[in-house]
Coordinates of C-alpha atoms in Angstrom, one line a residue:
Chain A
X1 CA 0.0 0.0 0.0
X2 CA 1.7 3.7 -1.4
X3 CA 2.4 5.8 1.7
X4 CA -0.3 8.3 2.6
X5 CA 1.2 11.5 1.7
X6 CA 2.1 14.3 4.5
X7 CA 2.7 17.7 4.3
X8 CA 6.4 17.2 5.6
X9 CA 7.1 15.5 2.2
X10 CA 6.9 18.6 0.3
X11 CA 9.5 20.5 2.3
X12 CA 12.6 21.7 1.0
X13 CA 15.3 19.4 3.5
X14 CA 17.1 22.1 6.1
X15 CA 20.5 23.7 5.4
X16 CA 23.2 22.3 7.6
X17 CA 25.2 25.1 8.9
X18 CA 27.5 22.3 9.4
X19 CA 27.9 21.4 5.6
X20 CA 26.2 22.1 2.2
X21 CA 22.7 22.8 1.4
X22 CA 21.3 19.6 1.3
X23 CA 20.6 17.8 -2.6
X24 CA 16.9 19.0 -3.7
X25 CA 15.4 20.3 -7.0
X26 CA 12.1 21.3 -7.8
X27 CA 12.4 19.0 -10.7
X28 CA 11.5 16.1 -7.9
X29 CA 8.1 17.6 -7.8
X30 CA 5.2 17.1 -10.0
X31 CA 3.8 20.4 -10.7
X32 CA 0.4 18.9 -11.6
X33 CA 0.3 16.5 -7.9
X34 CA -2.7 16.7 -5.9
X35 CA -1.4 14.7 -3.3
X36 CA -4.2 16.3 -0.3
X37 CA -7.2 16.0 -2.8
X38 CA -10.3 14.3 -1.5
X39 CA -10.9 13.4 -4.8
X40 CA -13.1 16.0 -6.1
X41 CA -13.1 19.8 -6.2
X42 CA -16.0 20.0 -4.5
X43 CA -14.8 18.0 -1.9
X44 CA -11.6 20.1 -1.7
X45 CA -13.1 23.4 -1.6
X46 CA -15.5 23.0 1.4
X47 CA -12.6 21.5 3.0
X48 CA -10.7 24.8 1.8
X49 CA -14.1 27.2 3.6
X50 CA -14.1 24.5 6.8
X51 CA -10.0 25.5 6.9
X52 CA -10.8 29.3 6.6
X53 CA -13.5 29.3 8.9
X54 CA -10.6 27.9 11.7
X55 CA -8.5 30.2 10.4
X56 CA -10.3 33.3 11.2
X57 CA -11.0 31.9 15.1
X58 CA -7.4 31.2 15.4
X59 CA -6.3 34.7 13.6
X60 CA -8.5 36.5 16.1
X61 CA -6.6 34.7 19.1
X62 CA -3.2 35.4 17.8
X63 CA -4.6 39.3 17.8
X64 CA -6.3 39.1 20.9
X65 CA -3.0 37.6 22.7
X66 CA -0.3 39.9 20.8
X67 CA 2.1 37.5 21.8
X68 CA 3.0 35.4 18.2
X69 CA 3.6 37.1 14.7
X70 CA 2.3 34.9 11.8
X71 CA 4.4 35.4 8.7
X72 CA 3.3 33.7 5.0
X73 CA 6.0 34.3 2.3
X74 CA 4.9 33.4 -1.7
X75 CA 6.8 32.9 -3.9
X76 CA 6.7 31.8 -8.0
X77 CA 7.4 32.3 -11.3
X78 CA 4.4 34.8 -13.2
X79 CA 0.8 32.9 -13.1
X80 CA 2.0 30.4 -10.3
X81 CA -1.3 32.0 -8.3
X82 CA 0.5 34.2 -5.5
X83 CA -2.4 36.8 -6.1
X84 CA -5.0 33.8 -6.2
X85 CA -3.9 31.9 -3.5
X86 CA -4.0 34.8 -1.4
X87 CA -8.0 35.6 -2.1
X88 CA -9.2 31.9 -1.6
X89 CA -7.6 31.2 1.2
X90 CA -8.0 34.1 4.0
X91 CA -11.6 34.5 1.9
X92 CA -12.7 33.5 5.5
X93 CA -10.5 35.7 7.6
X94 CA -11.6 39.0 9.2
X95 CA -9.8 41.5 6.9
X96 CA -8.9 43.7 9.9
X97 CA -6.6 40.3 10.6
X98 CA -4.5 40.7 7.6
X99 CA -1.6 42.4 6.2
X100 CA -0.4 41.5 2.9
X101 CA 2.8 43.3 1.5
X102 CA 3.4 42.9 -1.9
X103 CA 6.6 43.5 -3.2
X104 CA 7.8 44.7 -6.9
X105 CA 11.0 46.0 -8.0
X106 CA 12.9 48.0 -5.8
X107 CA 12.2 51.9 -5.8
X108 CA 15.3 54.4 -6.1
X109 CA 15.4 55.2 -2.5
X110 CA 14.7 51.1 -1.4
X111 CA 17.5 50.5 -3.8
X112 CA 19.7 52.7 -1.9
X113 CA 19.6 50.8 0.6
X114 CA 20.5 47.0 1.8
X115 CA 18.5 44.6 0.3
X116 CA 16.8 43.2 3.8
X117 CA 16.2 47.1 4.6
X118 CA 12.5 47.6 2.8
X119 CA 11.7 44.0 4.2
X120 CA 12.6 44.2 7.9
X121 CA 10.3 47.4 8.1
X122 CA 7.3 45.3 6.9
X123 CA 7.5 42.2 9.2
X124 CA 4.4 41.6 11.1
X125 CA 3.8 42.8 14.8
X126 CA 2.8 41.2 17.7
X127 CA -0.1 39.7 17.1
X128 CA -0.4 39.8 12.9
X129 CA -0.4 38.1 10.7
X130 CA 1.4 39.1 7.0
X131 CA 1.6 37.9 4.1
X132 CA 4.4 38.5 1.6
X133 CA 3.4 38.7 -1.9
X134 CA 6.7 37.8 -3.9
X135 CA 9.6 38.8 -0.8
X136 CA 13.7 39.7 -0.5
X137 CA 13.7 36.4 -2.4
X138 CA 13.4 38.3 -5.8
X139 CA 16.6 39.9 -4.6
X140 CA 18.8 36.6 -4.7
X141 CA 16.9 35.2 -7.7
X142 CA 16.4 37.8 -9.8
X143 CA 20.1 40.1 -10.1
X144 CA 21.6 35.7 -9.8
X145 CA 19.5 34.9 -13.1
X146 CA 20.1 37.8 -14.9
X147 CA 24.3 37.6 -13.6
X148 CA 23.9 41.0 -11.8
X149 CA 25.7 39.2 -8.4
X150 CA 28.4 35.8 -8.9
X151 CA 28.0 33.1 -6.5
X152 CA 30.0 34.6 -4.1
X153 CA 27.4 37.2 -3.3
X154 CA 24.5 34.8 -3.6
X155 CA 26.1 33.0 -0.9
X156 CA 26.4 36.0 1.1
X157 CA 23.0 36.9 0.5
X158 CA 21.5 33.2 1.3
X159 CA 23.7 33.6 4.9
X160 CA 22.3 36.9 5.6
X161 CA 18.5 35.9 4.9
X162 CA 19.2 33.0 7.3
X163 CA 20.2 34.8 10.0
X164 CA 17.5 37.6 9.2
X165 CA 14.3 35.3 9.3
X166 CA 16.1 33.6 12.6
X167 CA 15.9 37.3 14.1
X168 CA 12.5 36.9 13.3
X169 CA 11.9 33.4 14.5
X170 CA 13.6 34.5 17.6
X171 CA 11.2 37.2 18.6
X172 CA 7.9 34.9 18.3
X173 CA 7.3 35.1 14.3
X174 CA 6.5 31.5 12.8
X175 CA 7.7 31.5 9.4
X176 CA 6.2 29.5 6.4
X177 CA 7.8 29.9 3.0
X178 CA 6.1 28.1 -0.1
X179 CA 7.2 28.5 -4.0
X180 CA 4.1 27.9 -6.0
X181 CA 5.8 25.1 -8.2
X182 CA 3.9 25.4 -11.7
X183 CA 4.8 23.2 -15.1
X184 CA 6.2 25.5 -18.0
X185 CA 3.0 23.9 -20.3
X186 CA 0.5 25.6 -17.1
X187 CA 2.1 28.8 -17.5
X188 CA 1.6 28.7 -20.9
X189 CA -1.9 28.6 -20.8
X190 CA -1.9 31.1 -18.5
X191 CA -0.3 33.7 -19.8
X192 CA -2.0 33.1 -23.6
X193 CA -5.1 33.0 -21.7
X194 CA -4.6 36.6 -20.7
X195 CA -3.4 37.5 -24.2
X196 CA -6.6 36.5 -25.7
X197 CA -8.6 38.5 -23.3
X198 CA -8.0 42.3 -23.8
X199 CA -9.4 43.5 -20.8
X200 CA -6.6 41.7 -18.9
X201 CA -3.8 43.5 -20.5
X202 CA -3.0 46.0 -18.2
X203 CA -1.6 43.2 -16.1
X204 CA 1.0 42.2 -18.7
X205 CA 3.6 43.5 -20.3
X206 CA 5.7 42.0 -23.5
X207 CA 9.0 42.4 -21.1
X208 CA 7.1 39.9 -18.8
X209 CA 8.0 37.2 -21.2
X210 CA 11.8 37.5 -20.6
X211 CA 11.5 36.0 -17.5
X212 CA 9.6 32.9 -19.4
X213 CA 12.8 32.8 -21.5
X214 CA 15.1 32.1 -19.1
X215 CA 12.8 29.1 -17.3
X216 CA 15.5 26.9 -17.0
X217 CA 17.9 29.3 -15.4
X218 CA 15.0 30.6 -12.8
X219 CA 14.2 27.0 -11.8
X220 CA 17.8 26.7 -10.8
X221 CA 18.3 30.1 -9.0
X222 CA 15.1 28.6 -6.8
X223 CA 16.9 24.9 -6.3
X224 CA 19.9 26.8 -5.5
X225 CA 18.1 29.4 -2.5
X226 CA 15.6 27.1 -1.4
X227 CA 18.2 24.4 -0.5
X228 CA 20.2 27.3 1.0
X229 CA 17.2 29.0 3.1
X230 CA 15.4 26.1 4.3
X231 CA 16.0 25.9 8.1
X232 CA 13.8 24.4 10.8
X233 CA 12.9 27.8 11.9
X234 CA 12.0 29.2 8.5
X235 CA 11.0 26.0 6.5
X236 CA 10.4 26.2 2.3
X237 CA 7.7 23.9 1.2
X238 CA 7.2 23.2 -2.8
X239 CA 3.8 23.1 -3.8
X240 CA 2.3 21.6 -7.2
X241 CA 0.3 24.2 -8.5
X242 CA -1.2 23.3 -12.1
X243 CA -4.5 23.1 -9.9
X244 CA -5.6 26.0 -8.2
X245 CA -7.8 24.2 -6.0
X246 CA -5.3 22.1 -4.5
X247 CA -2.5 24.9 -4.5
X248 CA -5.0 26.6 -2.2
X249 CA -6.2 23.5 -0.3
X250 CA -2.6 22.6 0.4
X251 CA -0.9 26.0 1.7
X252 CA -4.3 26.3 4.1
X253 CA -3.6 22.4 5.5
X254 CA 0.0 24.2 6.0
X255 CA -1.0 27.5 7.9
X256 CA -4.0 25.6 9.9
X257 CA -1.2 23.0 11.2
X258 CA 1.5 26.2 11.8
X259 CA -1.3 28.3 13.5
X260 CA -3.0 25.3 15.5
X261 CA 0.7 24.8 16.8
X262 CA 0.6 28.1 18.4
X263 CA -1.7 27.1 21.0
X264 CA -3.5 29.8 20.7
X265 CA -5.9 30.9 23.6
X266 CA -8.0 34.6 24.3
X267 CA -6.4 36.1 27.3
X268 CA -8.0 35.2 31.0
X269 CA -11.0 37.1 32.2
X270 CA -10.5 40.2 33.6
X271 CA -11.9 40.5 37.2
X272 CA -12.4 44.5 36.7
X273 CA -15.5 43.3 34.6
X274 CA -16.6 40.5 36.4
X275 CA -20.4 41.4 37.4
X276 CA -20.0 44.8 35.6
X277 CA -23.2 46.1 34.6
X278 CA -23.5 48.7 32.3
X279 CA -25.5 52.0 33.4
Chain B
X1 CA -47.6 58.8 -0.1
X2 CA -44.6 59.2 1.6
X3 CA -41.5 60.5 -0.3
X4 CA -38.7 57.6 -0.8
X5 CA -35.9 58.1 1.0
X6 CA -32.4 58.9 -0.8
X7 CA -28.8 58.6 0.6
X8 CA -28.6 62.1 0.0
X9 CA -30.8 63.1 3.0
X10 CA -28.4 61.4 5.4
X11 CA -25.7 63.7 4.1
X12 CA -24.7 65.9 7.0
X13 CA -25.5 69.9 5.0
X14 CA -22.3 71.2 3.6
X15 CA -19.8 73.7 4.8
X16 CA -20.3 77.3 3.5
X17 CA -17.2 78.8 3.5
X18 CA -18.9 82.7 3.0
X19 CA -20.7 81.6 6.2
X20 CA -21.4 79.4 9.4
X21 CA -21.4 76.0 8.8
X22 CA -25.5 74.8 8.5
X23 CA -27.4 73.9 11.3
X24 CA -27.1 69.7 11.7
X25 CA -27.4 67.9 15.0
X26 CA -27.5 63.7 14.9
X27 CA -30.3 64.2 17.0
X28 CA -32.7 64.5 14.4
X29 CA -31.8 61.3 12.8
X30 CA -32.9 58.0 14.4
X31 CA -30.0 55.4 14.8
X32 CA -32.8 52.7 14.4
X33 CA -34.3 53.7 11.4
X34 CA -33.9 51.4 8.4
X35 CA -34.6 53.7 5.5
X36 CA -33.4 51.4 2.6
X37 CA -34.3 47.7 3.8
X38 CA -35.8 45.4 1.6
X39 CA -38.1 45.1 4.2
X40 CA -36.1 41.3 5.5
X41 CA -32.9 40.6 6.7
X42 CA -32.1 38.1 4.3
X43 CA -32.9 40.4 1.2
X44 CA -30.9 43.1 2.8
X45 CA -28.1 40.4 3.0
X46 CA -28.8 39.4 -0.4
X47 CA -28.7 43.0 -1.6
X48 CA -25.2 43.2 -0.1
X49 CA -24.1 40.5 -1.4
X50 CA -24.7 41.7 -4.7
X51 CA -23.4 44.9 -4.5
X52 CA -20.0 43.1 -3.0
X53 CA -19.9 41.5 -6.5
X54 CA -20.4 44.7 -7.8
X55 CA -17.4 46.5 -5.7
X56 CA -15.0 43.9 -6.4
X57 CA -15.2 44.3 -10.3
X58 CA -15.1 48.0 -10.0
X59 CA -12.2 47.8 -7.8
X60 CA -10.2 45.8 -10.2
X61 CA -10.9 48.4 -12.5
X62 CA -9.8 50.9 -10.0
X63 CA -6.6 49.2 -9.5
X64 CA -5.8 48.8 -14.0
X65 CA -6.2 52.3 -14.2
X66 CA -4.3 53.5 -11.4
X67 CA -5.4 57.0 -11.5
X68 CA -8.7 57.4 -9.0
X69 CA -8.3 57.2 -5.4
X70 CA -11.2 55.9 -2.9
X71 CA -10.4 56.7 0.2
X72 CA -14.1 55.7 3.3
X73 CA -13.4 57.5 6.4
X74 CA -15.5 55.4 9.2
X75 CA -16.3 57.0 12.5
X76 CA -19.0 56.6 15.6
X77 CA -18.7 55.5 19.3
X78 CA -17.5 52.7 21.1
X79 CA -19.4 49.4 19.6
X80 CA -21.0 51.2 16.4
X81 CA -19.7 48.8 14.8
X82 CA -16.6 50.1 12.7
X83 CA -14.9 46.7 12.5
X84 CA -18.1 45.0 11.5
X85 CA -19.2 47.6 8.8
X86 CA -15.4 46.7 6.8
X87 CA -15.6 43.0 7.3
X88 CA -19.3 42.6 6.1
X89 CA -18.9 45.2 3.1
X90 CA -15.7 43.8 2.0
X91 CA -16.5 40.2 2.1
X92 CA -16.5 40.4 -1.5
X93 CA -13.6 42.1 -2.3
X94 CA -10.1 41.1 -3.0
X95 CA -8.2 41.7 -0.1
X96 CA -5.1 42.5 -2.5
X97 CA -7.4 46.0 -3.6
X98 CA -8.0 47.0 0.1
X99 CA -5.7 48.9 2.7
X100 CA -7.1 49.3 5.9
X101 CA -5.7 51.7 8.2
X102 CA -6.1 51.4 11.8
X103 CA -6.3 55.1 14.2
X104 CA -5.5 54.5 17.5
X105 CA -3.9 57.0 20.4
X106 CA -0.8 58.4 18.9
X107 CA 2.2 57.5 20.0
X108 CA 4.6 59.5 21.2
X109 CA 6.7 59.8 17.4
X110 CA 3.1 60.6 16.1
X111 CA 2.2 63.1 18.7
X112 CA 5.4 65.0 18.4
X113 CA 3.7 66.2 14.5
X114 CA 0.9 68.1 13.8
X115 CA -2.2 65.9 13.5
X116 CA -2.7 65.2 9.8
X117 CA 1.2 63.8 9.6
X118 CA 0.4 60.8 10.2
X119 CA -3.2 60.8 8.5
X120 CA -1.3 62.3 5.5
X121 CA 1.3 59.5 5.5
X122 CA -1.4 57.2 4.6
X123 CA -3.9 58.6 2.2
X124 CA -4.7 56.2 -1.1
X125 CA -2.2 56.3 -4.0
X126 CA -3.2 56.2 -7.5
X127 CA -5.2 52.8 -7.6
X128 CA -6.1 52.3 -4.0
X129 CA -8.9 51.7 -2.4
X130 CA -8.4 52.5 1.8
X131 CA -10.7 52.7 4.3
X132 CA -9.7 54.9 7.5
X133 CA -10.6 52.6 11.0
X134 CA -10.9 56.0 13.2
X135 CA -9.1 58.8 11.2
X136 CA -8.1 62.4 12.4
X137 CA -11.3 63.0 13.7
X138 CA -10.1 61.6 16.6
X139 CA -8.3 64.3 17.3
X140 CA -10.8 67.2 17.2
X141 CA -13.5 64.6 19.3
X142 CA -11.3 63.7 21.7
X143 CA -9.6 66.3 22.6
X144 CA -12.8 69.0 22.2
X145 CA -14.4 66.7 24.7
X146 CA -11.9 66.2 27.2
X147 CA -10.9 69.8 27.2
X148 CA -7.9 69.7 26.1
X149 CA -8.5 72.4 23.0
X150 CA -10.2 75.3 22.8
X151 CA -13.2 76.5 20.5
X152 CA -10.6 78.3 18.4
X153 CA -7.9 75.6 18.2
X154 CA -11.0 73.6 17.3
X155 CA -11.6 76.2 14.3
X156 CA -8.2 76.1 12.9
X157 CA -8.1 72.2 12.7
X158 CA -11.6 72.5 11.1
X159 CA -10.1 74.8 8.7
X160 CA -6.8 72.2 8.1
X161 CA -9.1 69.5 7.7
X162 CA -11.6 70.8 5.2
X163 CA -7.9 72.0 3.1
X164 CA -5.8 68.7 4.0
X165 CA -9.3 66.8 1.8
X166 CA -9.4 69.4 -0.5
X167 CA -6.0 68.6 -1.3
X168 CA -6.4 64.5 -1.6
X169 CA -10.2 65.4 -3.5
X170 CA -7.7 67.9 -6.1
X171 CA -5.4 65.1 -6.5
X172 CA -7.9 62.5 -7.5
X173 CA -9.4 61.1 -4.2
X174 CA -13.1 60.3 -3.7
X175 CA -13.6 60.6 -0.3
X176 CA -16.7 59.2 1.8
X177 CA -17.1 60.1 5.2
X178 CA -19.5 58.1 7.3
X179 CA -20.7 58.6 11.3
X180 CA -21.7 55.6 12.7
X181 CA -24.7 56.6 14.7
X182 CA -25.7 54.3 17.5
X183 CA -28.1 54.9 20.2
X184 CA -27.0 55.7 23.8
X185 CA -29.4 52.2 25.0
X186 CA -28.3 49.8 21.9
X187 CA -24.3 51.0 23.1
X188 CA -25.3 49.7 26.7
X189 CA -26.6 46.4 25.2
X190 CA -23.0 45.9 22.9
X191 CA -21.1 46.6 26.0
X192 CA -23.2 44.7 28.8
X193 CA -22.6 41.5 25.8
X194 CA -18.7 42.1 25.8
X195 CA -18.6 42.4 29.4
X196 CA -20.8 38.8 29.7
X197 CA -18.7 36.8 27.2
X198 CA -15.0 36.4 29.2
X199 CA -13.4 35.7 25.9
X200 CA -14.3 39.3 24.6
X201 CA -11.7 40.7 27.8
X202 CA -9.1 41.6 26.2
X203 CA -11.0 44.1 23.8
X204 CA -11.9 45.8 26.8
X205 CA -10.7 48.3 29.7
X206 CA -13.0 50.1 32.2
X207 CA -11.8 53.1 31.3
X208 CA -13.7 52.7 28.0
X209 CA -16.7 53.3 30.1
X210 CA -15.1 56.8 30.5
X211 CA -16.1 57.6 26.7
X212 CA -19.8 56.4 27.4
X213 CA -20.5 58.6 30.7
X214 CA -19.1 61.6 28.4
X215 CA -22.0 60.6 25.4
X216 CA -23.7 63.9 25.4
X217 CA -20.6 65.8 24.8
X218 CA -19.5 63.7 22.3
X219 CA -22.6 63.8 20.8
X220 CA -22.1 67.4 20.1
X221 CA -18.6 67.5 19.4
X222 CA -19.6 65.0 16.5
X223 CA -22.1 68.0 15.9
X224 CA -19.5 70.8 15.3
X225 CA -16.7 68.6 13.5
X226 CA -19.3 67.3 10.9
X227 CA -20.9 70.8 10.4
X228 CA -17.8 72.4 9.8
X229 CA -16.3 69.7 7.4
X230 CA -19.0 68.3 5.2
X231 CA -18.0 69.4 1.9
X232 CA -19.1 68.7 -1.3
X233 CA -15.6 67.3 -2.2
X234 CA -15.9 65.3 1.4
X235 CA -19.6 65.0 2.6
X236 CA -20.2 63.4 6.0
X237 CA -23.4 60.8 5.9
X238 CA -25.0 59.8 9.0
X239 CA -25.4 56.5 9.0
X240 CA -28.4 54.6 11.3
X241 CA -26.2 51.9 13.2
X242 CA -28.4 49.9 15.5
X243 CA -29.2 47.6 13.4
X244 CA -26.1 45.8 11.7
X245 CA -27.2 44.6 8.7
X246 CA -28.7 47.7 7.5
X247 CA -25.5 49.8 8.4
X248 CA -24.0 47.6 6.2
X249 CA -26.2 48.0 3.7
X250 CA -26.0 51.8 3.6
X251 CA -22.9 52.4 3.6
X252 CA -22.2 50.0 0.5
X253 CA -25.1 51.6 -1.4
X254 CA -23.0 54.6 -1.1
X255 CA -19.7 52.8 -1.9
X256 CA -21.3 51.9 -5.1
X257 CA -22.8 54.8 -5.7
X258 CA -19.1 57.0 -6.0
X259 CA -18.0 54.0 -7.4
X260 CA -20.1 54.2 -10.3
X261 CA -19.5 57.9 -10.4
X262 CA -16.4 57.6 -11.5
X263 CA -17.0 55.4 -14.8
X264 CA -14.2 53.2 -14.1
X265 CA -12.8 50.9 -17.3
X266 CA -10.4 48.8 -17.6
X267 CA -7.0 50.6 -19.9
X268 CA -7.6 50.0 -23.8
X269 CA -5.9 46.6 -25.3
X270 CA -2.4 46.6 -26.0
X271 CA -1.2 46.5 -29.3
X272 CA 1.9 45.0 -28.4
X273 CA 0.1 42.0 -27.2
X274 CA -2.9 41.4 -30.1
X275 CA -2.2 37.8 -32.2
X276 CA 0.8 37.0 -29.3
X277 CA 1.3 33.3 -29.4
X278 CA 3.2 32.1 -26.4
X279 CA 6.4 30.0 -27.2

């Protein structure tokens, strides 16, 4: 009988400060899995509403305690479904409960600085819960593809994102990175699909294809910083996303388990209210 | 028969700047009243729903064009229901279109500005869509009440109010300004039910209660601030608040209503982009 599949199967294996990143490639994963489906989309998307319906209970705790910080980064090539994922699954949670911070390439002034600088300043709070919309990762994948740092500064840059998110992970933030893994065939659908409809082309740009171009070379930048960011405090996790459904069922089965790990309880009754009545 | 009502008689008179500012007391509106119900709950929630629909496709629309700016200003007492108005009107929306900024005491960095700095800091850019939880009202209301400003230093931040919105209106902001208007009994009832639920604590302090014993005067400093700064460019609209689902109801009808004003499109097709085949 094949294994039943666990969440802990689609995680990038931890750096060893000790030794090398450990082997992993994207390549290992099936875009196009559905490895949580109950079987049917139905199924899998009122387990998705059950998921955001905990959510929202355990969101309001991690506010009502401000104790814990909640950070969610995403990350993927164009059309993986950073933007989708991010609607389906907190369509549940109290918007008052959420912070999402996307970022896009770095203005003159955030350029000016270091490249953790503009990302530090957005970490989430005591209490929060954020979500990063593309992250300082597209500063170690992006200038690496395109040969604007050598592997000398990657390196650098991979030690001093490790030791930022464990700054983070030290002051009560749980961290949970996932790289929306999508099949070059998916994308091209994707993308064509918003070519054919014209009311979708402010979204795109003919420059946006580049990227597309160099496929090959992005899906090695990501083997290369995943293996070299994934730590127990600040796990990566691949996940297949050819199905929307599933992308979305999967990264709320991975924030339910983080945030149901929290222990999350309201704070104690205050005895200044007990028997209060109101005049 | 009965004239039908229209959101604009729940606009708060405007500002004359030759003059006073008009006569206008909450008062004279009833915080139960339920002027644009379906006549059931459920077709009021249906309504909303709809016009959620609505708002989300216009917001997309909003966010291609990246030249209008929405910015709802929400204000009332204690338990009016602020929180619950964004959640239930926003249901429908992407969360990625909506920034919702938080007012609470300043701190001591905010306090050591004038009042607008750090109202100012926030205001919608070109696309956005924010909604101001509290806003610098706070800081005529509290502050009038408590005693801690005079009737002219009340004047003057009139005055840099009503020219701190002109300048967002002149720069492409639609701004909608709404009062929350609960009754003094259906306040007691929201309180006496936090105060009776242990787990509902932590939103709570007993100086809170200070606020409630002060009603009256904050009744009429809510008098003065919306008399002097309803403007055509930033009309207040009293909104009837004891009953929930009605509030909500109200204040999205007007939501849609500037929305529609401004006959958002998405930009033109790109010619770039027409007969593209992706590779």
């Amino acid at each position: 009988m094949a294994k039943k599949p666990e969440l802990d199967d689609f995680r990038v294996p931890f750096f060893d400060d000790k030794g090398k990143p450990a082997k992993f490639s994207p390549g290992e994963f099936d875009p196009g899995a559905k490895p949580f489906s109950s079987g049917t989309k139905e199924g899998d998307r009122e387990r998705l509403a059950v998921i955001g319906a905990l959510l929202d209970g355990l969101q309001e705790r991690l506010h009502a305690q401000r104790v814990r910080r909640v950070l969610l980064v995403l990350q993927g090539m164009d059309t993986s479904g950073k933007d989708g994922t991010i609607r389906a699954v907190f369509r549940e949670v109290d918007p008052l409960g959420l912070r999402i911070v996307p970022f896009k390439a770095p203005t003159p002034v955030e350029a000016a600085h270091d490249f953790l600088w503009r990302v530090h300043a957005q970490a989430p709070a005591a209490g929060e819960l954020t979500i990063f919309n593309r992250s300082h990762y597209e500063d170690v994948l992006v200038p690496a593809v395109l040969g604007d740092i050598d592997a000398d500064e990657c390196a650098r840059r991979y030690r001093h994102i490790r030791e930022f998110e464990a700054l983070l992970a030290d002051s009560g933030t749980t961290l949970i990175k996932c790289m929306l893994h999508i099949s070059k065939d998916e994308q091209k659908k994707r993308l064509q699909a918003r070519i054919d409809d014209p009311t979708k082309h402010w979204k795109f740009d003919v420059a946006d294809l580049d990227a597309r171009k160099l496929w090959d070379k992005y899906q090695n930048a990501y083997q290369d910083a995943l293996a070299a960011t994934s730590t127990d405090y600040a796990p990566w996790y691949v996940i297949p996303a050819d199905s929307k459904t599933h992308r979305n069922l999967m990264i709320a089965e991975l924030l339910l388990r983080a945030f149901e790990g929290l222990k999350l309880e309201f704070p104690p009754a205050k005895d200044s209210l007990k028997g209060l009545k109101i005049e």
